[in-house]
XYZ file of C-alpha atoms in Angstrom:
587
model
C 18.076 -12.660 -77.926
C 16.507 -15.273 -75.869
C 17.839 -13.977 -72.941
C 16.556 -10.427 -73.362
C 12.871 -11.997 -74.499
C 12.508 -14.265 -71.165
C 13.471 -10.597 -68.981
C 11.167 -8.352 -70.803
C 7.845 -10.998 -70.544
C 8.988 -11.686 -66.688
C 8.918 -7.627 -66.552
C 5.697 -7.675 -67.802
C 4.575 -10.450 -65.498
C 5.830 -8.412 -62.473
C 4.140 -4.784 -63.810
C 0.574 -7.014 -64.150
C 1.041 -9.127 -60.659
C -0.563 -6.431 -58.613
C -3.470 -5.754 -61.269
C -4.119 -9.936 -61.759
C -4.446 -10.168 -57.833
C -6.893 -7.320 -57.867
C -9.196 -8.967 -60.418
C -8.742 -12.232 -58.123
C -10.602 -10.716 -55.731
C -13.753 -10.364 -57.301
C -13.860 -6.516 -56.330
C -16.172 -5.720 -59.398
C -19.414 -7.658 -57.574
C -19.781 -4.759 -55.763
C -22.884 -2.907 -57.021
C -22.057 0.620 -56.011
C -18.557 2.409 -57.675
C -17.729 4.503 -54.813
C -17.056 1.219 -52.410
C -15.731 -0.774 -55.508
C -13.184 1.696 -55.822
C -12.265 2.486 -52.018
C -12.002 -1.359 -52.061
C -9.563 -1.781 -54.687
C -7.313 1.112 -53.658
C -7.081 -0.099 -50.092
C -6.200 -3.296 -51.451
C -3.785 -2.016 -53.362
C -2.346 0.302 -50.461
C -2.137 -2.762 -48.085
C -0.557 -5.286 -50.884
C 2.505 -2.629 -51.332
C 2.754 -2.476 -47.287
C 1.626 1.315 -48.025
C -0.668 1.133 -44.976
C 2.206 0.832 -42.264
C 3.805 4.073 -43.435
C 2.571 6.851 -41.974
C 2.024 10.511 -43.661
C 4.670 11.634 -41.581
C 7.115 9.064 -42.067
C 6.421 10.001 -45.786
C 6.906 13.811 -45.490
C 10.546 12.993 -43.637
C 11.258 10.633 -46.560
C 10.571 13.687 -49.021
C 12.806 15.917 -46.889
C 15.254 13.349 -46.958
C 15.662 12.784 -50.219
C 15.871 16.543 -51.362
C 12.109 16.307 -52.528
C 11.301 19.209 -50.661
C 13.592 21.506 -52.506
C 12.625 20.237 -55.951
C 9.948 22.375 -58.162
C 6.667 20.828 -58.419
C 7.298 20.615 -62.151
C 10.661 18.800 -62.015
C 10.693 15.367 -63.529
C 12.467 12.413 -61.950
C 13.524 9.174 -63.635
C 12.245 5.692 -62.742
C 15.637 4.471 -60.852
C 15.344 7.933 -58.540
C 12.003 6.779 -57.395
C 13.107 3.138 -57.043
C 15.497 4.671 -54.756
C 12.771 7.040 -53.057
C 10.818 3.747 -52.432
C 13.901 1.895 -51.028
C 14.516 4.200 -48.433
C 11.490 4.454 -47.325
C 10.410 1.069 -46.558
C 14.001 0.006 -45.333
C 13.412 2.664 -42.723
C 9.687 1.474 -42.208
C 11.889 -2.692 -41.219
C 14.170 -0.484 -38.726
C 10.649 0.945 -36.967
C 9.109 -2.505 -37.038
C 9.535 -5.577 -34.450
C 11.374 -8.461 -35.695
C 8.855 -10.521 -35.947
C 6.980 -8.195 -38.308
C 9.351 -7.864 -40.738
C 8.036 -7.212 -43.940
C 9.373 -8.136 -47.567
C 11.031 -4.761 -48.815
C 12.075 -6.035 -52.300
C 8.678 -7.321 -53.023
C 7.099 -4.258 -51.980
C 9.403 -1.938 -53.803
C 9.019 -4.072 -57.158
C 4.473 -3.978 -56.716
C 4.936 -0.252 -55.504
C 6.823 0.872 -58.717
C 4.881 -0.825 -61.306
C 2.003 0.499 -59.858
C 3.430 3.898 -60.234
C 4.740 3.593 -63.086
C 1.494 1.837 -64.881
C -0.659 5.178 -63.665
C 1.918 7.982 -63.899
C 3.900 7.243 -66.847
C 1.322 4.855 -69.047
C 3.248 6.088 -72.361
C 6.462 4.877 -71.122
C 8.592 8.070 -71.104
C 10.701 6.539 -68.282
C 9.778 9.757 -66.162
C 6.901 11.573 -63.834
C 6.876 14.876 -61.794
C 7.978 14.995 -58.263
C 4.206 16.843 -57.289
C 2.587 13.586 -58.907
C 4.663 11.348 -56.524
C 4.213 13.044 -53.540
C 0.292 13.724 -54.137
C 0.219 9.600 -54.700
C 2.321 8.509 -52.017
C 0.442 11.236 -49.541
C -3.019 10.033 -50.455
C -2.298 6.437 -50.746
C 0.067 6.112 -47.507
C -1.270 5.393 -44.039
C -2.093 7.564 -41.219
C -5.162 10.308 -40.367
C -6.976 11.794 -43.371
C -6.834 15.332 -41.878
C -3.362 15.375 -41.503
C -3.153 14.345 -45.660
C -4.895 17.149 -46.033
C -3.213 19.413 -44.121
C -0.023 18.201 -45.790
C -2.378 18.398 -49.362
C -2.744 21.782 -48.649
C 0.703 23.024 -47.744
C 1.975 22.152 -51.235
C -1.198 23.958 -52.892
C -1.669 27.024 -51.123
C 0.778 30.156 -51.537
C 2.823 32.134 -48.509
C -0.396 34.007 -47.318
C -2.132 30.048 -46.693
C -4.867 30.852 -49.461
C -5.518 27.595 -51.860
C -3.811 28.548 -55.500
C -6.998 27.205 -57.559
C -4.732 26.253 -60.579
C -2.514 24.347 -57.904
C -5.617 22.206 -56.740
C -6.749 21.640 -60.036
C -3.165 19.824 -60.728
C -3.579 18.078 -57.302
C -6.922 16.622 -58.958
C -5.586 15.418 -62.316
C -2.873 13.711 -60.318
C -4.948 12.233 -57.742
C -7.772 11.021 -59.864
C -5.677 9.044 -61.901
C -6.069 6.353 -59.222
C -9.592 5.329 -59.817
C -8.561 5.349 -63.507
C -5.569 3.263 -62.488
C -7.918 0.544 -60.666
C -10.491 0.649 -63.998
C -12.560 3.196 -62.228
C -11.776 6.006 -64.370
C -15.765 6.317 -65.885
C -16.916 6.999 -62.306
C -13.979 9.492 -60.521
C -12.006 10.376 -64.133
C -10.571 13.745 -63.929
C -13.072 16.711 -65.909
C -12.472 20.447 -66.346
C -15.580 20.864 -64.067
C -13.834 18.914 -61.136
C -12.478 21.858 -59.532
C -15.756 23.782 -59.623
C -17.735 20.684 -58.715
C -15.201 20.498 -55.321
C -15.596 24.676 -54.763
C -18.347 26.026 -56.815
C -18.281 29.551 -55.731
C -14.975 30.841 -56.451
C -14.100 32.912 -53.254
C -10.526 32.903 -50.799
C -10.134 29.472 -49.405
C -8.166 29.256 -46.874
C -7.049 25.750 -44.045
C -10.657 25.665 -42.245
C -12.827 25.932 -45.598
C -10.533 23.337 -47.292
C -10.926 20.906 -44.616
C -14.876 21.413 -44.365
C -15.407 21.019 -47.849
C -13.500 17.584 -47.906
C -14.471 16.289 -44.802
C -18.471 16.972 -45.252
C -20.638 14.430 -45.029
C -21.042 13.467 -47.992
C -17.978 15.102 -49.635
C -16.874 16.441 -52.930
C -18.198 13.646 -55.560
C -14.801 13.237 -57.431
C -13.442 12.648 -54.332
C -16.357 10.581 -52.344
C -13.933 7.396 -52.182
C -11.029 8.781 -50.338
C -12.670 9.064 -47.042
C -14.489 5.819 -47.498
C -10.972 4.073 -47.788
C -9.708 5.729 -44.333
C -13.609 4.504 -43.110
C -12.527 0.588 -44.755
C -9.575 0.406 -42.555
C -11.109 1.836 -39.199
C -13.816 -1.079 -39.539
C -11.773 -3.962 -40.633
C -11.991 -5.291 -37.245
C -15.033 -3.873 -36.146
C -17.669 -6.672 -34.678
C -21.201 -6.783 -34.274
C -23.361 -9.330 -33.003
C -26.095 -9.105 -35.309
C -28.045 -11.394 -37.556
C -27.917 -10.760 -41.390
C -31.292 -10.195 -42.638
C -30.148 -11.769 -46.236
C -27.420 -14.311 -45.787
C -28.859 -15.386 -42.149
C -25.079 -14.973 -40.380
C -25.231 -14.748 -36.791
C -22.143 -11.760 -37.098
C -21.113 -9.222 -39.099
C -17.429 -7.703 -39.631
C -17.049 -4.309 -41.205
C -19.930 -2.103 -42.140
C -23.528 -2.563 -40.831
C -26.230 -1.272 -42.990
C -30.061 -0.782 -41.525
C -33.020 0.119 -43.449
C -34.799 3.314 -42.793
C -37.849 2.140 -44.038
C -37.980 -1.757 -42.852
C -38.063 -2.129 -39.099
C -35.158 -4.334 -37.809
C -34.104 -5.134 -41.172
C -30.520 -5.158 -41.175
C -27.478 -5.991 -43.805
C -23.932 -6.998 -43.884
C -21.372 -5.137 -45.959
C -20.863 -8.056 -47.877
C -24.725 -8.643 -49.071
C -25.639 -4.565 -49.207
C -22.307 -4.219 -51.522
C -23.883 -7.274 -53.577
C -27.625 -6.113 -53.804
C -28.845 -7.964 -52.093
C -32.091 -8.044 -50.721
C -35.121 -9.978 -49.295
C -38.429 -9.744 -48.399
C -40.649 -6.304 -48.529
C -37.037 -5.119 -48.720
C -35.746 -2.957 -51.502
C -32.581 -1.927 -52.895
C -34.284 1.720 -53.195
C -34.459 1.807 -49.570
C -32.839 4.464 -47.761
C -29.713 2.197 -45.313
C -27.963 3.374 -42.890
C -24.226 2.339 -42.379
C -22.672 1.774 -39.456
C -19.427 1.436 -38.376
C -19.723 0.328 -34.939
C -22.165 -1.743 -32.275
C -23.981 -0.228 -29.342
C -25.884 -1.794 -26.969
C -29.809 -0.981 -26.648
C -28.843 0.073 -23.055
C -26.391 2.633 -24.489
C -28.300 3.805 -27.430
C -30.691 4.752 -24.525
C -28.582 6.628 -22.806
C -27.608 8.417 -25.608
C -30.546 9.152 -26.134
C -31.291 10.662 -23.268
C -28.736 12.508 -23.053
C -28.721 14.051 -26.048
C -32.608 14.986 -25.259
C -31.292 16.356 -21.907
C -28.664 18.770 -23.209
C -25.890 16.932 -21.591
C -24.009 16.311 -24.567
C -23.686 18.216 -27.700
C -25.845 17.472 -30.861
C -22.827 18.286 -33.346
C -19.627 18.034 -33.556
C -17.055 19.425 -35.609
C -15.635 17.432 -38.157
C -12.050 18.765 -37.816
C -10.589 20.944 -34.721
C -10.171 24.636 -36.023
C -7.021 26.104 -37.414
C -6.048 29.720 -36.775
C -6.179 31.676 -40.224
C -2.710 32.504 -40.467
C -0.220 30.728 -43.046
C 1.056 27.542 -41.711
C 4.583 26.686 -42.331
C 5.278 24.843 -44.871
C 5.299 20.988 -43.959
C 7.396 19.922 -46.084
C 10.380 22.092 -44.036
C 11.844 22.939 -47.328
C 14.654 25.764 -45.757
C 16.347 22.446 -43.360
C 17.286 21.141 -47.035
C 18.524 24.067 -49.213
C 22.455 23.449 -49.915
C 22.143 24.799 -52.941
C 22.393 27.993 -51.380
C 26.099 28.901 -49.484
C 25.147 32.104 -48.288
C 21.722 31.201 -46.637
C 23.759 27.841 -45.137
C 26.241 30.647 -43.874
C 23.222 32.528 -41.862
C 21.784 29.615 -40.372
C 25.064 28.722 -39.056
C 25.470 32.698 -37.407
C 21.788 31.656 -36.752
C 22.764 28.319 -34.353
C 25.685 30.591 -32.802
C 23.533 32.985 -31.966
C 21.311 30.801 -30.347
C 23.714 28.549 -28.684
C 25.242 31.906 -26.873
C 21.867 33.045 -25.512
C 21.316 29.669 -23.968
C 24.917 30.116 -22.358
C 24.045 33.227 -21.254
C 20.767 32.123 -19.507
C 22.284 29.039 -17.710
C 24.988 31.131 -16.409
C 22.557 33.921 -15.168
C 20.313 31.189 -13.610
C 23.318 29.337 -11.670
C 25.091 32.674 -11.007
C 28.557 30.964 -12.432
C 30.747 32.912 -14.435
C 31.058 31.889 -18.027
C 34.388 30.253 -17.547
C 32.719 27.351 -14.678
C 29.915 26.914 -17.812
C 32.314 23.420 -18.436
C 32.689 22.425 -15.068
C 28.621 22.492 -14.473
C 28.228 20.264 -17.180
C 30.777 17.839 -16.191
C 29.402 18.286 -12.528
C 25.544 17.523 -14.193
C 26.805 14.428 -16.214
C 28.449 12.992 -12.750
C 24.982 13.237 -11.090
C 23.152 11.872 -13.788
C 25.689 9.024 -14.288
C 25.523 8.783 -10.564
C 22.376 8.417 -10.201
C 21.846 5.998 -13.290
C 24.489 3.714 -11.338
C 22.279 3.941 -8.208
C 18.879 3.291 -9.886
C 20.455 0.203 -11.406
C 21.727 -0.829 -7.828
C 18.301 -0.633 -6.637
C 16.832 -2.545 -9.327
C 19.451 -5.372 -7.984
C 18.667 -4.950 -4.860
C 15.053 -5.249 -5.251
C 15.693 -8.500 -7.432
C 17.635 -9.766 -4.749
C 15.073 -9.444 -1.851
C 12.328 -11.288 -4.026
C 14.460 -14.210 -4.959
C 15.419 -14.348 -0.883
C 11.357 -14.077 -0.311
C 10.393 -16.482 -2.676
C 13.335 -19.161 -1.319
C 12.450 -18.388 2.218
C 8.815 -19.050 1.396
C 9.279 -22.378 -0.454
C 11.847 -23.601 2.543
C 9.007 -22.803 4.629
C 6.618 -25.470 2.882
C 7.898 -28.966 3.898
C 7.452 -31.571 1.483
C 8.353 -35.196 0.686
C 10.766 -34.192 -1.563
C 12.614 -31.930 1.064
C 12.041 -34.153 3.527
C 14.267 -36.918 1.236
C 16.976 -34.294 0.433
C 17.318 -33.622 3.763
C 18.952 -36.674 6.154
C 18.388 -34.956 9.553
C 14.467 -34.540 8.989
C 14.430 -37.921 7.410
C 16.040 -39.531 10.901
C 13.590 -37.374 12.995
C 10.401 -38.833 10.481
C 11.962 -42.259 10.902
C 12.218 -41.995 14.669
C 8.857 -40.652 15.214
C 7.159 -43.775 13.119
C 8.973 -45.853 15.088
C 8.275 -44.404 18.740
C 4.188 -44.460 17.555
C 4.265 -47.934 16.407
C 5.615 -48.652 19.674
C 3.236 -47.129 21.783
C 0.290 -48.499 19.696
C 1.700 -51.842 20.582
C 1.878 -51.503 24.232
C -1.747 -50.350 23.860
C -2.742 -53.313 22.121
C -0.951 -55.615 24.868
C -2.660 -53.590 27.273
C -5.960 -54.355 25.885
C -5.689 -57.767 25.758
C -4.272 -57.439 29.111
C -7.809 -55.856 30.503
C -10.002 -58.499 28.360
C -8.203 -61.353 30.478
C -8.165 -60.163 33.533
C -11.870 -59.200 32.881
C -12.905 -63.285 31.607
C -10.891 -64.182 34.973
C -13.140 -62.110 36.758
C -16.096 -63.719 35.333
C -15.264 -67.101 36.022
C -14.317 -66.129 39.890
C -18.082 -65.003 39.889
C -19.199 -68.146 38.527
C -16.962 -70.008 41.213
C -18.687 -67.891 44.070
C -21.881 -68.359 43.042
C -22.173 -71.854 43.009
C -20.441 -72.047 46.249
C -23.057 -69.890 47.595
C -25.829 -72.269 45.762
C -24.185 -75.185 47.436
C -23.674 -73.894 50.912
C -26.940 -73.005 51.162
C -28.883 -76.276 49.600
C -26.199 -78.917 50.969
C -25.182 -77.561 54.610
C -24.491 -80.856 55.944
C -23.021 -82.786 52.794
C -20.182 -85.174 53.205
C -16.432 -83.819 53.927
C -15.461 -85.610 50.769
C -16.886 -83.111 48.645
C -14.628 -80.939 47.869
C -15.878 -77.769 46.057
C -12.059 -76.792 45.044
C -12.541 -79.722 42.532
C -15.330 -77.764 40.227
C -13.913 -74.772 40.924
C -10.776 -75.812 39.244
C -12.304 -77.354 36.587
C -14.031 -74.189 35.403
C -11.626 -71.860 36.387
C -10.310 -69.855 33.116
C -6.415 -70.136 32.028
C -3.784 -68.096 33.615
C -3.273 -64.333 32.934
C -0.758 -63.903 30.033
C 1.726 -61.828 31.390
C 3.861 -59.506 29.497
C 6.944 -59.069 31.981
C 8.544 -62.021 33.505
C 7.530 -62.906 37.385
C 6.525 -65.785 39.297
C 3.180 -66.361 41.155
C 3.024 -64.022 44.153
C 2.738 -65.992 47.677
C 0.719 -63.052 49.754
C -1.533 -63.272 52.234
C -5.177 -62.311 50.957
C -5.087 -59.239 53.179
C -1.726 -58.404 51.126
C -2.637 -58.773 48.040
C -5.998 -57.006 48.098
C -3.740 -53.604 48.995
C -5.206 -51.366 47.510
C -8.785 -52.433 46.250
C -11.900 -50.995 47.577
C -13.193 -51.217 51.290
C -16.059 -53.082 50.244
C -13.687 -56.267 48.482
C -11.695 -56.149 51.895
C -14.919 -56.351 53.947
C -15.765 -59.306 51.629
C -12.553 -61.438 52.485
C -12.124 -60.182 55.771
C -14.797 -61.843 57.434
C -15.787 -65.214 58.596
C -19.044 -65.773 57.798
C -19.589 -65.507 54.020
C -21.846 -62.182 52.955
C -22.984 -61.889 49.490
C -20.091 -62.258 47.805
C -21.483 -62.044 43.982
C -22.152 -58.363 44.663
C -18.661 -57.819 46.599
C -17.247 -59.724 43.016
C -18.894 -57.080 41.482
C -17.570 -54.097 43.614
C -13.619 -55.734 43.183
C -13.932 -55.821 38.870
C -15.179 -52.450 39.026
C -12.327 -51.165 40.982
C -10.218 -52.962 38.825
C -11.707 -51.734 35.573
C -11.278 -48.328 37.154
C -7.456 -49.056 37.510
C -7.466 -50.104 34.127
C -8.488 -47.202 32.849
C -6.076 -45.081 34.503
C -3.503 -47.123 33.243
C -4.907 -46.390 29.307
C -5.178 -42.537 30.234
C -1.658 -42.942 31.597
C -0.095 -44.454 28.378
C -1.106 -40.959 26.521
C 1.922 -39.295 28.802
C 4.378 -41.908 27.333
C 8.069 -39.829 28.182
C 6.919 -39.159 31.963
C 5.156 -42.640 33.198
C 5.790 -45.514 31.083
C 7.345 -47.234 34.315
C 4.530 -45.708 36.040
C 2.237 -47.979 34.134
C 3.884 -51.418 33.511
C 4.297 -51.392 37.551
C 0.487 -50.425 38.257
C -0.614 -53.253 35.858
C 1.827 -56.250 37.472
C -0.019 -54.851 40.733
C -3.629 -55.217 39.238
C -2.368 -58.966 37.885
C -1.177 -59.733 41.253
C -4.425 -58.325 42.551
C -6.165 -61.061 40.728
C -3.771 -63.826 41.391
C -4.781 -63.051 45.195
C -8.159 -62.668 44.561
C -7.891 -66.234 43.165
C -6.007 -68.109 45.879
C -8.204 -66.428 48.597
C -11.774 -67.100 46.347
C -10.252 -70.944 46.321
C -9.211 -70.607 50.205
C -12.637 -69.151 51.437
C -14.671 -71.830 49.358
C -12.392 -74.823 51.177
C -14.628 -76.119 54.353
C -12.244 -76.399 57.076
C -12.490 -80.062 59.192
């Protein structure tokens, strides 16, 4: 006994979940009835996953499940529609990615007490299969004009002319969904419904049900049923306006703008609520919106329309031709009940599979007998050419990886220049030829700046010589001016290859130097030899800087060079021994 008592209170906490998460949401705030009940039946429709099921999807369910062959009249029991339910949201999981998945138990379980609490509030255990599909049909996802469309298939007769007493049982069934949600006051279900929807009685056929229920605004019993398909359309729907209540920089949903207040403007949530400010009034006449457009475009819409460039109406619905539509529901693909019309739609497929023989035998010219051997000969080329389209693919594949390798070899980088030991011995050897060369150029350097100080002190020997020959011409022969001049003469060149001092004549070892320094040494009489100095350091500063332009060609003339500058050191060495010669009187 305790057993049964803890399963029949957790039923009744399942059959109230749906309705106790509804009141959680604080739907009844909402001032006006029409969006408090849209609101609450979309919520319901997206709790129960109902909004990822789409009308078609539902009519194939139906067909599946031998709905479409059942009277409109026939009652089902609550463990047929369980199983209704199950199959149609295990086959919504198959069309949905993985990572969508939804919960089909749970759904199932909030689906059928939801049912079950509006269709069957007595508790007879049954409900008719016309009240399940008009439910399922208007609650299910997908376009509101093909609903109706499907709506009207099950209430119109073979010529496609609306059965009134068919629609008025389509509105007792559908209207029990506001009652359902605690709405019933508002969109309850009256004798005067049907004339409300079509007050003249007259044919109605497709086109005149689909105006009437599409106007703007529509019938009033049934106002809420396009709001809800309006609900989910702007769910998502941005605009970057200010609230002229709540002060919010954005609104989401519905925009509403007053008629009568200029630039006063409301989002769904505070116009829902009331709420107003200001000269504002909830007697206003607002606009509602369901989208953003940019001054520029409202301009151009403007200006269009005023041009003629665009029309000023347009339809609500694309026209149907008058004739009866077929049945939606496709009622004869179902009826086994029935052997002998199974039997003609069998002589039906025959029939039809022999005139398509026929045809593809007339347009090949084959006789019947090579119809085999063209299909076989077909399914080689297509396999064929499946097998070549994949080798493509791989070939395709192939050449990018080779591009992308080829392009990446052709980047060198440290780290390729570490995996690879050949590269690595060429980097090694080219740091070690330039640190080389820049040392030779340093010993060069310091090469020039001593042979340059020599120079200078050789001048500084000549001059006073000249001083002293000229202010002491008859001084004593024990003066000896080579004293001084070795006293201030600078050290010896620093050589950088091995050699002893050369042994020349002064005519020999000024080969090579300008006419001028020869003229200098050549003679007997002394000329100005500061100035003839002057003349031999640039010539040898000259050689010097051939040598340095030299050292740039380092494969072809490094010989080249080390000889020239053991010639310009020897060059000085003479120009020494013959400076200390000349200044020596002679007895």
């Amino acid at each position: 006994m305790i057993e049964e008592g803890s399963k029949s209170s957790k039923s009744m906490v399942e059959k109230r979940q749906l309705f106790m998460e509804m009141r959680a949401q604080n739907f009844d705030v909402i001032r006006l009835s029409t969006y408090r009940t849209a609101c609450k039946l979309r919520f319901v429709q997206k709790r129960c996953n109902l909004h990822l099921v789409d009308v078609w999807n539902m009519i194939e369910a139906f067909r599946d499940n031998g709905l479409s062959t059942l009277d409109h009249n026939a009652e089902i029991n609550v463990s047929r529609l369980e199983t209704i339910l199950s199959s149609i949201f295990y086959q919504l999981n198959k069309r949905l990615p993985t990572t969508h998945q939804i919960n089909v138990e749970q759904s199932i379980g909030l689906l059928l007490n939801f049912i079950v609490a509006t269709y069957d509030s007595e508790g007879h255990g049954k409900l008719t299969v016309f009240a399940m599909k008009a439910m399922l049909a208007t609650m299910c996802g997908g376009k509101i004009l093909d609903k109706l469309r499907y709506i009207f298939s099950q209430i119109s007769d073979s010529n496609g002319v609306m059965v009134y007493a068919k629609f008025d049982q389509f509105l007792r069934e559908v209207l029990k969904l506001p009652t359902a949600v605690f709405e019933g006051p508002s969109f309850g279900y009256t004798e005067h419904s049907v004339r409300t929807c079509f007050p003249q009685q007259k044919k109605i056929l497709l086109n005149t049900f689909l105006d009437v229920l599409m106007a703007d605004p529509p019938p009033q019993y049934l106002v809420w049923l396009p709001l809800m398909h309006r609900l989910a359309n702007v769910e998502n729907v941005f605009h970057p306006v200010e609230c002229s209540y709540c002060r919010s920089e954005s609104m989401m949903g519905f925009r509403y703008r007053c008629q009568q207040c200029h630039g006063y403007q409301l989002c769904q949530s505070c116009f829902w609520r009331g709420h107003a400010s200001g000269p504002h009034s909830n007697q206003h006449q607002m606009k509602e919106h369901s989208s953003w457009k940019s001054p520029a475009k409202k301009l151009s819409h403007a200006i269009s329309k005023s041009l003629g460039c665009m029309p000023m109406g347009e339809p609500p619905h694309p026209v149907f031709p008058e004739a009866a539509e077929r049945p939606q529901d496709l009622a004869h693909t179902t009826t086994l009940e029935s052997p002998s019309r199974l039997d003609e739609e069998h002589r039906l497929i025959a029939r039809y599979a022999a005139r398509l023989a026929a045809e593809a035998s007339n347009s090949t010219q084959c006789p019947p007998t090579d119809l085999s051997f063209n299909f076989d000969a077909n399914k080689q080329q297509r396999q064929l050419i499946a097998e070549l389209e994949n080798k493509n693919r791989e070939i395709l594949q192939e050449i990018q990886r080779l591009r992308l390798e080829h392009e990446q070899a052709s980047q060198p980088t440290p780290e390729k220049a570490q995996q690879n030991p050949t590269l690595l011995a060429e980097l090694r050897l080219l740091r070690h030829r330039k640190d080389e060369l820049e040392r030779r150029m340093s010993a060069l350097q310091e090469s020039r700046r001593e042979l340059m100080v020599q120079l200078e002190g050789l001048m500084r020997l000549l001059k006073d010589e000249e001083q002293k020959q000229a202010s002491q011409t008859g001084s004593s022969p024990h003066s000896s001016p080579s004293h001084s001049a070795s006293c201030t003469m600078p050290m010896p060149i620093r050589s950088t290859s091995a050699g002893s001092t050369p042994t020349h004549t002064p005519q020999d070892c000024l080969a090579g130097v300008g006419d001028d320094v020869l003229d200098a040494f050549s003679q007997g009489v002394p000329r100005n030899l500061r100035n003839d100095l002057l003349v031999a350091a640039d010539s040898i500063t000259n050689t010097m800087s051939s040598l340095v332009k030299e050292l740039h060609s380092v494969d072809d003339g490094l010989e080249d060079e080390e000889e020239n500058l053991r010639n310009g050191r020897e060059k000085v060495s003479s120009l020494k021994h013959s400076g200390k010669r000349q200044s020596t009187p002679s007895f």
